[in-house]
PDB file of C-alpha atoms in Angstrom:
ATOM      1  CA  MET A 192     -15.113  -2.912  12.998  1.00 90.00           C
ATOM      2  CA  LYS A 193     -11.727  -3.722  14.400  1.00 94.00           C
ATOM      3  CA  TYR A 194      -9.498  -1.183  16.140  1.00 96.00           C
ATOM      4  CA  SER A 195      -6.187  -1.251  17.977  1.00 95.00           C
ATOM      5  CA  LEU A 196      -5.375   0.386  21.301  1.00 96.00           C
ATOM      6  CA  ILE A 197      -2.002   2.115  21.523  1.00 96.00           C
ATOM      7  CA  ASN A 198       0.002   3.184  24.580  1.00 97.00           C
ATOM      8  CA  VAL A 199       0.873   6.739  23.485  1.00 98.00           C
ATOM      9  CA  HIS A 200       4.527   7.716  23.612  1.00 97.00           C
ATOM     10  CA  HIS A 201       4.173  10.969  21.616  1.00 98.00           C
ATOM     11  CA  GLU A 202       1.215  12.809  20.082  1.00 97.00           C
ATOM     12  CA  GLU A 203       1.153  15.717  17.655  1.00 97.00           C
ATOM     13  CA  ASN A 204      -1.505  16.969  15.224  1.00 96.00           C
ATOM     14  CA  ASN A 205      -3.795  13.980  15.843  1.00 94.00           C
ATOM     15  CA  LEU A 206      -0.988  11.531  14.991  1.00 97.00           C
ATOM     16  CA  VAL A 207       0.402   9.240  17.655  1.00 98.00           C
ATOM     17  CA  ASP A 208       3.559   7.237  18.163  1.00 98.00           C
ATOM     18  CA  GLY A 209       3.276   4.354  20.548  1.00 96.00           C
ATOM     19  CA  VAL A 210       3.191   0.673  21.327  1.00 95.00           C
ATOM     20  CA  TRP A 211       0.301  -1.699  20.636  1.00 94.00           C
ATOM     21  CA  ILE A 212      -1.653  -2.800  23.725  1.00 93.00           C
ATOM     22  CA  GLN A 213      -4.553  -4.816  22.343  1.00 92.00           C
ATOM     23  CA  ASP A 214      -7.069  -5.158  19.534  1.00 93.00           C
ATOM     24  CA  HIS A 215     -10.742  -4.332  19.949  1.00 95.00           C
ATOM     25  CA  THR A 216     -13.675  -5.567  17.911  1.00 96.00           C
ATOM     26  CA  GLY A 217     -16.762  -3.378  18.151  1.00 97.00           C
ATOM     27  CA  THR A 218     -17.753   0.221  17.546  1.00 97.00           C
ATOM     28  CA  LEU A 219     -15.473   3.222  17.781  1.00 97.00           C
ATOM     29  CA  GLU A 220     -17.410   4.297  20.873  1.00 98.00           C
ATOM     30  CA  SER A 221     -16.852   0.950  22.598  1.00 98.00           C
ATOM     31  CA  ALA A 222     -13.140   1.118  21.696  1.00 98.00           C
ATOM     32  CA  LYS A 223     -12.930   4.606  23.242  1.00 98.00           C
ATOM     33  CA  HIS A 224     -14.621   3.254  26.373  1.00 98.00           C
ATOM     34  CA  VAL A 225     -12.080   0.431  26.685  1.00 98.00           C
ATOM     35  CA  ALA A 226      -9.227   2.913  26.136  1.00 98.00           C
ATOM     36  CA  ASN A 227     -10.589   5.149  28.903  1.00 98.00           C
ATOM     37  CA  ASP A 228     -11.049   2.181  31.238  1.00 98.00           C
ATOM     38  CA  THR A 229      -7.421   1.198  30.588  1.00 97.00           C
ATOM     39  CA  GLU A 230      -6.246   4.706  31.505  1.00 98.00           C
ATOM     40  CA  VAL A 231      -8.342   4.609  34.704  1.00 98.00           C
ATOM     41  CA  ALA A 232      -6.996   1.169  35.652  1.00 97.00           C
ATOM     42  CA  ASN A 233      -3.485   2.586  35.332  1.00 97.00           C
ATOM     43  CA  SER A 234      -4.313   5.678  37.431  1.00 97.00           C
ATOM     44  CA  TYR A 235      -3.906   7.868  34.323  1.00 97.00           C
ATOM     45  CA  ARG A 236      -0.170   7.152  34.229  1.00 97.00           C
ATOM     46  CA  ILE A 237      -0.529   6.158  30.570  1.00 97.00           C
ATOM     47  CA  LYS A 238      -2.431   7.652  27.633  1.00 98.00           C
ATOM     48  CA  VAL A 239      -4.269   5.233  25.369  1.00 98.00           C
ATOM     49  CA  ALA A 240      -5.315   6.055  21.809  1.00 98.00           C
ATOM     50  CA  VAL A 241      -7.684   4.223  19.499  1.00 98.00           C
ATOM     51  CA  VAL A 242      -6.318   3.752  15.976  1.00 97.00           C
ATOM     52  CA  GLY A 243      -7.353   1.711  12.967  1.00 95.00           C
ATOM     53  CA  ASP A 244      -6.711  -2.030  13.043  1.00 93.00           C
ATOM     54  CA  LEU A 245      -2.994  -2.762  12.836  1.00 90.00           C
ATOM     55  CA  SER A 246      -3.726  -6.334  11.672  1.00 80.00           C
ATOM     56  CA  TYR A 247      -1.135  -8.027  13.837  1.00 72.00           C
ATOM     57  CA  SER A 248      -0.893 -11.752  13.359  1.00 70.00           C
ATOM     58  CA  SER A 249       1.717 -11.765  16.094  1.00 73.00           C
ATOM     59  CA  PRO A 250       2.287  -8.491  17.974  1.00 74.00           C
ATOM     60  CA  ASP A 251       5.926  -7.451  18.330  1.00 79.00           C
ATOM     61  CA  TYR A 252       5.386  -4.496  20.698  1.00 84.00           C
ATOM     62  CA  SER A 253       7.635  -2.216  18.643  1.00 90.00           C
ATOM     63  CA  LEU A 254       7.193   1.557  18.542  1.00 93.00           C
ATOM     64  CA  ARG A 255       4.786   2.470  15.724  1.00 94.00           C
ATOM     65  CA  LYS A 256       4.925   6.017  14.366  1.00 96.00           C
ATOM     66  CA  GLY A 257       2.460   8.319  12.622  1.00 97.00           C
ATOM     67  CA  LEU A 258      -0.757   6.462  13.477  1.00 97.00           C
ATOM     68  CA  LYS A 259      -3.950   8.483  13.011  1.00 97.00           C
ATOM     69  CA  ARG A 260      -5.775   8.830  16.314  1.00 97.00           C
ATOM     70  CA  LEU A 261      -9.480   7.986  16.030  1.00 96.00           C
ATOM     71  CA  GLY A 262     -10.271   8.371  19.693  1.00 86.00           C
TER      72      GLY A 262
END
């Protein structure tokens, strides 16, 4: 499966608004692990959410709203 990691700007009711960080190919568990590692590497100054694949051919780093958080 393919997932996307999002830098969370706002979260409410399991929906997140944020900016794309990177894609991840693997299991949901491995995507959650990468998200956690990213938070640790940034001294927990950012929150990272795993969402379904955003299918970017060329990321534009715009704020995406209402994404369902998977992890």
